[in-house]
């Protein structure tokens, strides 16, 4: 996995504290390419602020809510191996925009998959 740098890290930090950039012109996009990431419910497994259960990925120890696919698109989130009860691995491609991961591809890997 690649490290996030510069203003993308700043935007991630701002989003975690609830701060927002002054304008959308300041929103930086970071392409991530294909990588294996941790995937789970942001609220239940990653301790993110939110209401309900929402899909999130963790990239380089930073959790991002996911746009482009939903928690229920990958099975029952409340099953024993579901995103609310287990952290799974996924092969993803996308970009980080305004502190969220915009997935262009998201493939949930088998339960026994370990990261590369």
Coordinates of C-alpha atoms in Angstrom, one line a residue:
X1 CA 0.0 0.0 0.0
X2 CA 1.1 3.5 -0.7
X3 CA 1.4 6.3 1.8
X4 CA -0.7 9.4 1.5
X5 CA 1.2 12.6 1.3
X6 CA 0.8 16.3 1.6
X7 CA -2.6 17.9 1.4
X8 CA -4.3 14.5 1.1
X9 CA -3.1 13.7 4.7
X10 CA -4.2 17.2 5.8
X11 CA -7.7 16.6 4.3
X12 CA -7.9 13.2 6.0
X13 CA -6.9 14.8 9.3
X14 CA -9.4 17.6 8.8
X15 CA -12.2 15.1 8.0
X16 CA -11.5 13.1 11.2
X17 CA -11.9 16.2 13.4
X18 CA -15.0 17.3 11.5
X19 CA -13.3 20.2 9.8
X20 CA -14.0 21.0 6.2
X21 CA -11.9 22.8 3.5
X22 CA -12.8 26.4 2.9
X23 CA -14.0 25.6 -0.6
X24 CA -14.4 22.7 -3.0
X25 CA -11.6 24.3 -5.0
X26 CA -9.3 23.2 -2.2
X27 CA -10.3 19.5 -2.4
X28 CA -7.4 17.4 -3.5
X29 CA -7.9 14.0 -5.3
X30 CA -5.4 11.2 -4.7
X31 CA -5.6 8.2 -7.1
X32 CA -4.8 5.0 -5.2
X33 CA -4.5 2.4 -7.9
X34 CA -5.2 -1.3 -7.1
X35 CA -4.4 -2.3 -3.5
X36 CA -5.6 -4.6 -0.8
X37 CA -7.2 -2.8 2.1
X38 CA -9.1 -3.5 5.2
X39 CA -12.9 -3.2 4.8
X40 CA -15.6 -3.1 7.4
X41 CA -18.4 -1.0 8.9
X42 CA -16.8 2.4 9.7
X43 CA -18.9 2.9 12.8
X44 CA -18.9 -0.7 14.2
X45 CA -15.3 -1.7 13.5
X46 CA -13.2 1.4 12.8
X47 CA -14.8 3.7 15.5
X48 CA -15.8 6.4 12.9
X49 CA -18.5 9.0 13.7
X50 CA -21.8 8.4 11.9
X51 CA -25.3 7.2 12.1
X52 CA -26.1 3.6 11.2
X53 CA -23.7 1.2 9.5
X54 CA -21.6 2.4 6.5
X55 CA -18.9 0.8 4.5
X56 CA -15.4 2.1 5.1
X57 CA -11.9 1.1 4.1
X58 CA -8.6 1.6 6.1
X59 CA -5.6 2.7 4.0
X60 CA -2.3 3.2 5.8
X61 CA -4.1 3.3 9.2
X62 CA -6.6 6.0 8.0
X63 CA -10.2 5.0 7.7
X64 CA -12.4 6.5 4.9
X65 CA -16.1 6.1 4.2
X66 CA -16.7 4.6 0.8
X67 CA -18.7 6.0 -2.1
X68 CA -19.5 3.9 -5.2
X69 CA -20.5 0.8 -3.3
X70 CA -22.6 0.2 -0.2
X71 CA -22.2 -2.0 2.9
X72 CA -25.2 -4.2 1.8
X73 CA -23.8 -4.8 -1.7
X74 CA -21.4 -7.4 -0.2
X75 CA -23.7 -9.7 1.8
X76 CA -25.4 -9.3 5.2
X77 CA -23.4 -6.8 7.2
X78 CA -24.7 -8.3 10.4
X79 CA -23.8 -11.9 9.6
X80 CA -20.9 -13.5 11.6
X81 CA -18.5 -12.6 8.8
X82 CA -20.3 -9.4 7.8
X83 CA -18.7 -5.9 7.9
X84 CA -20.3 -5.0 11.2
X85 CA -18.8 -8.0 12.9
X86 CA -15.5 -8.6 11.1
X87 CA -12.8 -6.7 9.3
X88 CA -12.4 -8.2 5.9
X89 CA -9.9 -7.6 3.0
X90 CA -10.9 -6.1 -0.3
X91 CA -9.0 -5.4 -3.6
X92 CA -9.9 -1.9 -4.5
X93 CA -9.2 0.8 -7.0
X94 CA -10.3 4.4 -6.7
X95 CA -9.4 7.8 -5.4
X96 CA -9.6 9.8 -2.1
X97 CA -11.7 12.9 -2.6
X98 CA -12.5 15.2 0.3
X99 CA -11.7 12.6 2.9
X100 CA -13.8 9.8 1.4
X101 CA -12.7 6.9 -0.8
X102 CA -14.5 7.0 -4.1
X103 CA -14.3 3.3 -5.3
X104 CA -14.2 2.6 -9.1
X105 CA -13.6 -1.1 -8.3
X106 CA -14.3 -3.0 -5.1
X107 CA -13.8 -6.8 -4.8
X108 CA -14.3 -8.4 -1.4
X109 CA -11.7 -11.1 -1.0
X110 CA -12.3 -14.6 0.6
X111 CA -12.3 -14.7 4.4
X112 CA -8.9 -16.4 4.6
X113 CA -7.1 -13.8 2.5
X114 CA -4.2 -12.0 4.2
X115 CA -2.9 -8.7 2.8
X116 CA 0.1 -8.7 0.5

